[in-house]
Coordinates of C-alpha atoms and ligand atoms in Angstrom, one line a residue:
M291 CA 124.4 112.0 84.2
D292 CA 126.0 109.8 86.9
N293 CA 123.4 107.2 88.1
K294 CA 124.0 108.4 91.7
D295 CA 122.8 111.9 90.8
K296 CA 119.5 110.7 89.4
P297 CA 116.4 111.3 91.5
I298 CA 114.5 108.8 93.5
G299 CA 110.9 108.3 92.3
F300 CA 107.9 108.2 94.7
F301 CA 104.4 107.2 93.8
D302 CA 101.0 107.3 95.5
S303 CA 97.4 107.4 94.5
G304 CA 97.4 111.0 95.7
V305 CA 99.1 113.1 98.3
G306 CA 99.6 110.4 100.9
G307 CA 103.0 109.1 99.8
L308 CA 104.4 112.4 100.8
S309 CA 104.3 111.2 104.4
V310 CA 106.9 108.5 103.3
M311 CA 108.9 110.9 101.1
K312 CA 109.2 113.3 104.1
E313 CA 110.9 110.5 106.1
A314 CA 113.3 109.8 103.2
I315 CA 114.2 113.5 102.8
S316 CA 114.9 113.7 106.5
I317 CA 117.4 110.8 106.4
M318 CA 118.8 111.5 102.9
P319 CA 118.6 115.3 102.4
N320 CA 121.2 115.3 99.7
E321 CA 119.2 113.0 97.4
N322 CA 117.0 114.4 94.6
F323 CA 113.3 113.4 94.6
V324 CA 110.5 113.2 92.1
Y325 CA 107.0 112.6 93.4
F326 CA 104.0 111.6 91.3
G327 CA 100.5 111.6 92.9
D328 CA 97.6 110.3 91.0
S329 CA 95.0 112.5 92.7
K330 CA 92.8 112.5 89.6
N331 CA 92.2 108.8 90.2
A332 CA 92.2 108.7 94.0
P333 CA 91.0 106.9 95.9
Y334 CA 92.4 103.6 94.8
G335 CA 91.3 101.6 97.8
T336 CA 87.7 101.1 96.7
K337 CA 88.5 100.4 93.0
E338 CA 88.8 97.1 91.2
L339 CA 92.1 95.3 91.5
E340 CA 92.8 95.3 87.7
E341 CA 92.3 99.0 87.5
V342 CA 94.7 99.7 90.4
K343 CA 97.3 97.5 88.8
K344 CA 97.0 99.4 85.5
L345 CA 97.1 102.8 87.1
T346 CA 100.2 101.8 89.2
L347 CA 102.1 100.4 86.2
N348 CA 101.3 103.6 84.3
A349 CA 102.7 105.6 87.2
V350 CA 105.9 103.5 87.3
D351 CA 106.3 104.3 83.6
F352 CA 105.8 108.0 84.3
L353 CA 108.6 107.9 86.9
L354 CA 110.9 105.9 84.6
D355 CA 110.5 108.6 82.0
K356 CA 111.8 111.1 84.6
N357 CA 115.0 109.1 84.7
V358 CA 114.8 107.9 88.3
K359 CA 117.3 105.5 90.0
A360 CA 114.9 103.8 92.3
I361 CA 111.1 103.7 92.8
V362 CA 109.1 103.7 96.0
I363 CA 105.5 102.6 95.8
A364 CA 104.5 104.8 98.7
C365 CA 101.0 103.5 98.7
N366 CA 99.9 100.4 100.7
T367 CA 97.0 99.8 98.3
A368 CA 99.1 100.0 95.1
T369 CA 101.7 97.8 96.7
S370 CA 99.2 95.1 97.6
A371 CA 97.6 95.2 94.2
A372 CA 100.7 95.5 91.9
I373 CA 104.1 95.0 93.6
E374 CA 104.5 91.5 92.2
D375 CA 103.8 92.6 88.6
I376 CA 106.0 95.6 89.0
R377 CA 108.9 93.5 90.4
D378 CA 108.5 91.0 87.6
K379 CA 108.7 93.7 85.0
Y380 CA 111.2 96.1 86.4
S381 CA 113.3 94.8 89.3
S382 CA 116.1 93.7 87.0
I383 CA 116.4 97.4 85.8
I384 CA 115.8 99.4 89.0
P385 CA 115.3 98.9 92.8
I386 CA 111.6 98.8 93.6
I387 CA 110.5 99.4 97.2
G388 CA 106.9 98.9 98.4
I389 CA 105.1 99.5 101.7
E390 CA 103.0 97.4 104.0
P391 CA 101.2 98.1 107.3
A392 CA 103.7 98.3 110.1
L393 CA 102.2 95.5 112.1
K394 CA 105.5 94.2 113.5
P395 CA 106.5 97.3 115.5
A396 CA 102.9 97.5 116.9
V397 CA 102.9 93.9 118.0
K398 CA 106.4 94.3 119.5
L399 CA 105.2 97.1 121.8
N400 CA 103.6 94.4 123.9
R401 CA 101.0 96.7 125.3
K402 CA 97.7 95.5 126.6
G403 CA 94.7 95.6 124.3
N404 CA 93.8 95.4 120.6
V405 CA 96.1 96.3 117.7
I406 CA 93.8 98.2 115.3
I407 CA 94.9 98.4 111.7
M408 CA 93.4 101.2 109.7
A409 CA 93.8 100.8 105.9
T410 CA 91.8 100.9 102.7
P411 CA 89.4 98.1 101.9
M412 CA 91.7 96.8 99.1
T413 CA 94.8 96.6 101.3
L414 CA 92.9 94.6 103.9
K415 CA 91.4 92.3 101.4
E416 CA 94.5 91.4 99.4
K417 CA 96.7 88.3 99.9
K418 CA 99.7 90.3 100.9
F419 CA 97.9 91.6 104.0
K420 CA 96.5 88.1 104.8
A421 CA 100.0 86.7 104.8
L422 CA 101.1 89.5 107.2
M423 CA 98.2 88.8 109.5
E424 CA 99.0 85.1 109.5
K425 CA 102.5 85.9 110.7
Y426 CA 101.4 87.9 113.8
R427 CA 97.9 86.5 114.6
N428 CA 99.2 84.5 117.6
E429 CA 101.2 87.4 119.0
A430 CA 98.4 90.0 119.5
D431 CA 94.7 90.6 119.2
I432 CA 94.6 92.3 115.8
I433 CA 91.5 94.1 114.4
S434 CA 91.3 95.2 110.7
L435 CA 89.5 98.5 110.3
P436 CA 88.7 99.4 106.7
C437 CA 88.4 103.1 106.3
A438 CA 86.7 103.9 103.0
G439 CA 86.2 107.6 102.7
L440 CA 89.1 108.7 104.9
V441 CA 91.5 109.3 102.0
E442 CA 89.0 111.8 100.5
F443 CA 89.2 114.1 103.5
I444 CA 93.0 114.3 103.2
E445 CA 92.9 114.7 99.4
Q446 CA 90.5 117.7 100.0
G447 CA 93.0 119.2 102.5
V448 CA 90.8 118.4 105.5
L449 CA 93.4 117.4 108.2
E450 CA 91.5 118.4 111.3
G451 CA 88.0 119.5 112.5
E452 CA 84.7 118.3 113.6
E453 CA 83.6 116.5 110.5
L454 CA 86.8 114.5 110.4
E455 CA 86.6 113.6 114.1
T456 CA 83.0 112.5 113.7
Y457 CA 84.0 110.2 110.9
L458 CA 86.8 108.7 113.1
K459 CA 84.6 108.4 116.2
Q460 CA 82.1 106.5 114.2
K461 CA 84.9 104.1 112.9
F462 CA 86.3 103.5 116.4
K463 CA 83.1 103.4 118.3
E464 CA 83.1 99.6 118.9
Y465 CA 86.7 99.7 120.2
L466 CA 87.0 102.7 122.4
A467 CA 85.5 101.0 125.5
N468 CA 88.3 98.4 125.4
D469 CA 92.1 98.8 125.8
I470 CA 93.9 99.7 122.6
N471 CA 97.4 98.5 122.3
S472 CA 98.2 100.8 119.3
V473 CA 96.8 102.0 116.0
V474 CA 98.6 101.0 112.8
L475 CA 98.2 103.6 110.0
G476 CA 98.1 101.2 107.0
C477 CA 97.6 103.9 104.4
T478 CA 100.2 106.5 103.7
H479 CA 97.5 109.3 103.8
Y480 CA 96.7 108.7 107.4
P481 CA 99.8 110.1 109.1
F482 CA 98.5 113.5 108.0
V483 CA 95.5 113.2 110.4
K484 CA 97.4 111.9 113.4
N485 CA 96.3 114.8 115.6
A486 CA 92.6 114.3 114.8
L487 CA 93.1 110.6 115.5
S488 CA 94.8 111.2 118.8
N489 CA 91.8 113.4 119.8
V490 CA 89.6 110.4 119.2
V491 CA 91.5 107.4 120.5
G492 CA 93.5 109.3 123.2
S493 CA 96.9 110.9 123.1
D494 CA 98.5 108.0 125.0
I495 CA 97.7 105.5 122.2
P496 CA 100.7 104.9 119.9
L497 CA 100.0 105.6 116.3
I498 CA 102.4 103.6 114.1
D499 CA 103.1 104.2 110.4
G500 CA 105.5 102.5 108.0
G501 CA 107.1 105.7 106.6
E502 CA 110.4 105.6 108.6
G503 CA 110.8 101.8 108.0
T504 CA 110.3 102.3 104.3
A505 CA 112.7 105.2 104.1
K506 CA 115.4 103.1 105.9
E507 CA 114.7 100.2 103.5
L508 CA 115.2 102.6 100.6
K509 CA 118.5 103.8 102.0
R510 CA 119.7 100.2 102.5
K511 CA 118.8 99.4 98.9
L512 CA 120.6 102.4 97.5
K513 CA 123.7 101.5 99.5
E514 CA 123.6 97.9 98.4
K515 CA 123.4 99.0 94.7
D516 CA 126.0 101.7 95.2
L517 CA 123.5 104.4 94.2
V518 CA 123.8 106.8 97.2
N519 CA 124.2 110.4 96.0
D520 CA 127.5 111.7 97.4
S521 CA 126.7 115.4 96.8
K522 CA 127.2 117.7 99.8
E523 CA 124.3 119.9 98.7
K524 CA 120.7 119.7 99.6
G525 CA 118.8 117.8 96.9
K526 CA 116.0 119.0 94.6
I527 CA 112.4 118.0 95.0
V528 CA 110.0 118.0 92.1
I529 CA 106.3 117.2 92.5
Y530 CA 103.9 116.1 89.8
N531 CA 100.2 115.4 90.1
S532 CA 97.8 114.0 87.6
L533 CA 95.3 116.8 88.4
N534 CA 97.8 119.2 86.8
D535 CA 96.6 122.0 89.0
N536 CA 98.7 124.5 91.0
K537 CA 96.5 124.2 94.0
I538 CA 97.2 120.5 94.6
I539 CA 101.0 121.1 93.9
D540 CA 101.1 123.9 96.5
F541 CA 99.2 121.6 99.0
C542 CA 101.8 118.9 98.4
Y543 CA 104.7 121.3 99.2
N544 CA 102.8 122.4 102.3
L545 CA 102.5 118.7 103.4
I546 CA 106.2 118.2 103.1
N547 CA 106.8 121.1 105.4
L548 CA 104.2 120.2 108.0
Ligands
DGL235 N1 97.9 106.2 100.3 C1 97.1 105.1 99.8 C2 97.5 103.9 100.6 O1 98.5 103.9 101.3 C3 95.7 105.5 99.7 C4 94.9 104.6 98.8 C5 93.7 105.1 98.2 O2 93.8 106.0 97.3 O3 92.6 104.7 98.5 O4 96.8 102.9 100.6

């Protein structure tokens, strides 16, 4: 098989990375995609670092077995835990793209008020995020908001409703009285609950995620390595999940079409 025809591999701790793959499909519809979600082990964000590294490396091996031409770690938590190890091991063989909270576009909005970054506890604790904060700390008032428990709603298919909004209200209660510049969705699961979030913080508050930026970075990398698929036909999408259950696979296809 020509390298260009090989699929692009996407990985996340569960269904969240589909929010990134969706963006990639929309700008590169002729590419083939393979997605692996590790819902059996989700959430990653409250686990030990070593465990997340191990799970992520296993997932990369799974995708390499599927003969992919590039890998996107479409999970902020797995990126912060394991991207250095993965690059050390594999970047001479294959392009590896990670994701981090889209703090830059939020800061550049230059709106009044706090930039609130929602992410998993691990993402906010790791050195990758600390370095990002350091870069922008003088440009805006930035608040880290760890959201343990939110990934579980989305994994269970709860994307709206009272219970979810009560959870979000509780998280944001200290900040709603002040101006909010924007909310950064620093976990790839969160774009799927944008509507519920807007109901809580207000529909005028920008919600910013890194999906589009990551998809563009992937496209740039494929061009640079001469790996862009030149087929004129719509590509194929295959989804795997460690739960090995049709219900979760159907849910994943629904999320892509949302
Ligand atoms: N989608 C993952 C992320 O971007 C969720 C991590 C988790 O499973 O806790 O961080």
